[in-house]
Short mmCIF file of C-alpha atoms in Angstrom, two decimals:
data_model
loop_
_atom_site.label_atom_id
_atom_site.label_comp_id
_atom_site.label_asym_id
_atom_site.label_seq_id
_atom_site.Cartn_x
_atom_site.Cartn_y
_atom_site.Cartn_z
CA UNK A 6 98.03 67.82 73.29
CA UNK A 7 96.08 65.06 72.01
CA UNK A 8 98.24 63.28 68.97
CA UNK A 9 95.90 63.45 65.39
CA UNK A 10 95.28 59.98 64.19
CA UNK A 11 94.92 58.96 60.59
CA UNK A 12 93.47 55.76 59.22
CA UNK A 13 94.40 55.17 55.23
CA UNK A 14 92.08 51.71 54.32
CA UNK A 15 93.06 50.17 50.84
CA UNK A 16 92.02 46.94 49.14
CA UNK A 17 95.97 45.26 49.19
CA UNK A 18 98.78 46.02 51.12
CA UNK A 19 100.84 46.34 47.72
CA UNK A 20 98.81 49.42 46.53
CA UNK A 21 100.72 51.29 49.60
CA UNK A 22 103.22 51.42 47.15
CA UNK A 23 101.57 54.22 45.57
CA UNK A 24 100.90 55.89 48.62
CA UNK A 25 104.11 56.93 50.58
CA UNK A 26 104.51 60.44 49.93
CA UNK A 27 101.06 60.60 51.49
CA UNK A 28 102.17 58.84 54.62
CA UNK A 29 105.18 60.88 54.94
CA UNK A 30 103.00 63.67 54.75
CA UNK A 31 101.06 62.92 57.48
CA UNK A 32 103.80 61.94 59.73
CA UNK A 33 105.41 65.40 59.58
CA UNK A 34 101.96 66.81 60.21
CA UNK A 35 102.22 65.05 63.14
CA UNK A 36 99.73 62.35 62.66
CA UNK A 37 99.85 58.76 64.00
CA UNK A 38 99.11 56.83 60.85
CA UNK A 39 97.17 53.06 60.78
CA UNK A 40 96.82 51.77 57.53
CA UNK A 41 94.39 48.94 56.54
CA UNK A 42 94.73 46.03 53.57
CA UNK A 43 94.51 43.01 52.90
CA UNK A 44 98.25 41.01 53.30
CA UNK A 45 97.55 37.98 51.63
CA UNK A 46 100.25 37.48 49.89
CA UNK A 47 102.41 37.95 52.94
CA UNK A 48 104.11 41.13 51.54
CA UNK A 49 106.80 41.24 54.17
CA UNK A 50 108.88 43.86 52.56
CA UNK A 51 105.94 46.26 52.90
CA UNK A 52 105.40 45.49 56.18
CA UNK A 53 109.02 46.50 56.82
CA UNK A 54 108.97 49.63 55.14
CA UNK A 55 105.40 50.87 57.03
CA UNK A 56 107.62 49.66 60.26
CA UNK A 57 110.47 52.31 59.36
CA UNK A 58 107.73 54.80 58.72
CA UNK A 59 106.35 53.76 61.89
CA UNK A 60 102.65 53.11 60.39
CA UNK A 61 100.52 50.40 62.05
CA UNK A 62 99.37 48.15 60.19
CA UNK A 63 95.72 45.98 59.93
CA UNK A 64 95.44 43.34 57.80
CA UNK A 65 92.01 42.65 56.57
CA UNK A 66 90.28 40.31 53.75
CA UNK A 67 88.52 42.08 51.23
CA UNK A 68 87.08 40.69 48.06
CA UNK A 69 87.50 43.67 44.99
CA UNK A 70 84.51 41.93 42.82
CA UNK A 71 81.80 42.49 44.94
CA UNK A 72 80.57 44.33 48.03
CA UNK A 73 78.25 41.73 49.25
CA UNK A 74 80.37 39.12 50.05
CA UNK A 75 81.43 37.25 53.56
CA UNK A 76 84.95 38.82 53.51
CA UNK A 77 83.66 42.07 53.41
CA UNK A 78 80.89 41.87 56.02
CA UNK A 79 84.03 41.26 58.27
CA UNK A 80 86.14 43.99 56.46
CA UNK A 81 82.99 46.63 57.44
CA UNK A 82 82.63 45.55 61.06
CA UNK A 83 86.56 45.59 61.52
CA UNK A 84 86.79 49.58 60.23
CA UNK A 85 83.52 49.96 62.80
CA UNK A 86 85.63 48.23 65.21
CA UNK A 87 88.81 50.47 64.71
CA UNK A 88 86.71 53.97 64.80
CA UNK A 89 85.07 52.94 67.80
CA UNK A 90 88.81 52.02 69.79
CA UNK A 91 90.50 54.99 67.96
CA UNK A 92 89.33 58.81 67.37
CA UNK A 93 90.69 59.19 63.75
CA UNK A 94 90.87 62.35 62.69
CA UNK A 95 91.36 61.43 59.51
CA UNK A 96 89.98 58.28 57.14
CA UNK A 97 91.36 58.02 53.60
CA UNK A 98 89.96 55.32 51.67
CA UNK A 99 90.94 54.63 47.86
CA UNK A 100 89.22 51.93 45.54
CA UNK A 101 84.97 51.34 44.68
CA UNK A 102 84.32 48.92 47.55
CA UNK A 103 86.86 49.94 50.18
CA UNK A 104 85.63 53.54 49.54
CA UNK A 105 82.03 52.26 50.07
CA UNK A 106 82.53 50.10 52.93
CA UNK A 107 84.67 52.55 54.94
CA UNK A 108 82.14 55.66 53.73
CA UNK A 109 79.43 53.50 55.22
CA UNK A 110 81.23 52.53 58.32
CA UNK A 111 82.80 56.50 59.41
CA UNK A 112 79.50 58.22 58.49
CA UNK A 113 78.54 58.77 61.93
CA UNK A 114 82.15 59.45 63.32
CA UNK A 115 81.98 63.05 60.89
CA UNK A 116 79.37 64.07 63.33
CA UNK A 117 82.51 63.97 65.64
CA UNK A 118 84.95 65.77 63.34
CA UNK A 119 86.57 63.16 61.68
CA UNK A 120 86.87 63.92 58.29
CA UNK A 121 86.58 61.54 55.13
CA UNK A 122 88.31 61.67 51.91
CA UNK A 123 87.84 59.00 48.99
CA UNK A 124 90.11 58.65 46.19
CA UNK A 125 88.12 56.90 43.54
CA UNK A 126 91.13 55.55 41.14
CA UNK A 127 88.42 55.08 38.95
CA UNK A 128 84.63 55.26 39.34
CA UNK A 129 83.04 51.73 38.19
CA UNK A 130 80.25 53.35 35.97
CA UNK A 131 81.51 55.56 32.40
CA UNK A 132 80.26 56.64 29.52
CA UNK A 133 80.76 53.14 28.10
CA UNK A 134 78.57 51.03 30.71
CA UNK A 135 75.39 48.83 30.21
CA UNK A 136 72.46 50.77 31.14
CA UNK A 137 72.21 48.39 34.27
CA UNK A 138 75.65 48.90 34.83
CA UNK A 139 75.51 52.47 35.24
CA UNK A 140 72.40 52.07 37.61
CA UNK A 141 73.94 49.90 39.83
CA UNK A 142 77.33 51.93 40.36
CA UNK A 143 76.10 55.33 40.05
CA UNK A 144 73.52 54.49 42.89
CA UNK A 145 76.37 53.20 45.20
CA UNK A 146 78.49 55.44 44.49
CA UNK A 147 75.69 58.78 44.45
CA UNK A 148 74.55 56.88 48.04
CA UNK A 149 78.47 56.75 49.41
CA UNK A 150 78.88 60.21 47.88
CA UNK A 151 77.01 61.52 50.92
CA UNK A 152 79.24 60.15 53.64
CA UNK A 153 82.25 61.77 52.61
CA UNK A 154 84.33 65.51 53.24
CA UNK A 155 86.49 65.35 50.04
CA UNK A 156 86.10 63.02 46.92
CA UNK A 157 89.63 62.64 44.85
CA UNK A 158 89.98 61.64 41.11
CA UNK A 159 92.39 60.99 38.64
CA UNK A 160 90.96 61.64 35.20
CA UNK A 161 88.23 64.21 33.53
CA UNK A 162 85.41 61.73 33.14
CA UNK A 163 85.68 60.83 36.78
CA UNK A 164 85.99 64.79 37.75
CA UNK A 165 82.62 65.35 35.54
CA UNK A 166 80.91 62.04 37.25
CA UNK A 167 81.78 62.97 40.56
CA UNK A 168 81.00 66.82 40.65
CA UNK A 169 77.29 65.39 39.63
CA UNK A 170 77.10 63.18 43.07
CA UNK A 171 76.47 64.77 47.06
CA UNK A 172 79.74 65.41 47.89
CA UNK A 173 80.43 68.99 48.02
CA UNK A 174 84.44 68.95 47.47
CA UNK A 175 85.68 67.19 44.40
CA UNK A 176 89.24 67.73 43.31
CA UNK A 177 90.91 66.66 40.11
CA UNK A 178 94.70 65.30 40.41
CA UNK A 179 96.44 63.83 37.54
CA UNK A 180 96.57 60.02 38.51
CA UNK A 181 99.38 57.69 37.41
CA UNK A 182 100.42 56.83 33.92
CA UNK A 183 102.91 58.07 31.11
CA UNK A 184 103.13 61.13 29.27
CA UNK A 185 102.69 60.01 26.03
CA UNK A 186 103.97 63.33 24.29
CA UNK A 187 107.25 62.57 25.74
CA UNK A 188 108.05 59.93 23.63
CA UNK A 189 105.61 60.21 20.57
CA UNK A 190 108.62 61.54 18.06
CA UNK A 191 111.31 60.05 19.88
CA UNK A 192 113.40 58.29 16.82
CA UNK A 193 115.23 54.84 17.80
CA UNK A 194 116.97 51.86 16.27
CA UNK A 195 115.41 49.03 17.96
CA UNK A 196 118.15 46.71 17.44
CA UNK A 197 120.48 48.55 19.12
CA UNK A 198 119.05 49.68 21.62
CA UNK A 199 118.16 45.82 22.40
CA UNK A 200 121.93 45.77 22.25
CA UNK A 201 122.90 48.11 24.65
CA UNK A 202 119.92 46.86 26.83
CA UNK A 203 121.23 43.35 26.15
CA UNK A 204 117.72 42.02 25.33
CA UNK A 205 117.65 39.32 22.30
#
């Protein structure tokens, strides 16, 4: 039997940080798992973990700012490249322009079963954006919204944006960041607990 492949495309290697559960998921489902970010920085203790979980690894310039750039031109025909050499079964792209360029790139590999899920980590248009804000990012993103299986978020407003857009599956899952209940009455003396901590 054919082993399932899974490609997980990021903006920077670093952000895998947040991701290995998922990986380690995947690898006792039996996938083989590529994952796709820009290394920059030369991250070499990353690199050294994906080797343990025995992910392969493509490093790829991306610019975060903008789609339209030079760097991500390449970025796009790279993923094209990689669906074309490998059937993935599965694409999981995370972040605004990584999520569109992938979307873009794997819409006509769904027509061969591989499915695509976007985590959005949050959408670049709210409540609070300039009219022409808005218009820009919910049209990319409404556009993108078609060439996806699943669209993840992490807060409400996201959830509420997203259900609006083409994608059919939109899940909620609480993203990262502190519960704030959990330490709202907690009662300290400062100084000594700068003490203990040996902080000045």
């Amino acid at each position: 039997m054919k082993q399932k492949k899974a490609l997980i495309a990021v903006n920077f290697i670093g952000f895998f940080h947040f991701l290995w559960d998922d990986i380690d998921m995947l690898n006792e489902m039996g996938y083989e798992v590529y994952a796709m970010g820009d290394n920059e920085k030369q991250e070499q203790h990353t690199l050294k973990i994906m080797e343990e979980k025995n992910v392969t690894f493509i490093d790829a310039k991306i610019d975060s700012k903008s789609p339209f750039t030079r760097n991500n031109w390449a970025y796009y025909k790279k993923v094209k490249g990689l669906l074309r050499e490998h059937h993935f079964d599965l694409v999981h792209c995370h972040t605004p322009i990584v999520g569109l360029l992938v979307r873009l790139a794997a819409r006509n590999y769904r027509k061969h079963g591989t499915k695509v899920i976007y985590t959005t980590h949050g959408l670049a248009y709210t409540h609070l954006s300039s009219r022409k804000e808005y218009l820009i990012y919910h049209s990319i993103e409404s556009l993108a919204s078609r060439f996806c299986d699943a669209i993840i978020t992490i807060n409400r407003e996201d959830f509420e944006n997203a259900k609006k857009l083409h994608c059919r599956n939109v899940y909620h899952i609480n993203g990262v960041g502190v519960d704030t209940h959990r330490y709202s009455c907690v009662t300290i003396d400062r100084n000594e607990y700068r003490k203990k901590l040996g902080i000045s």
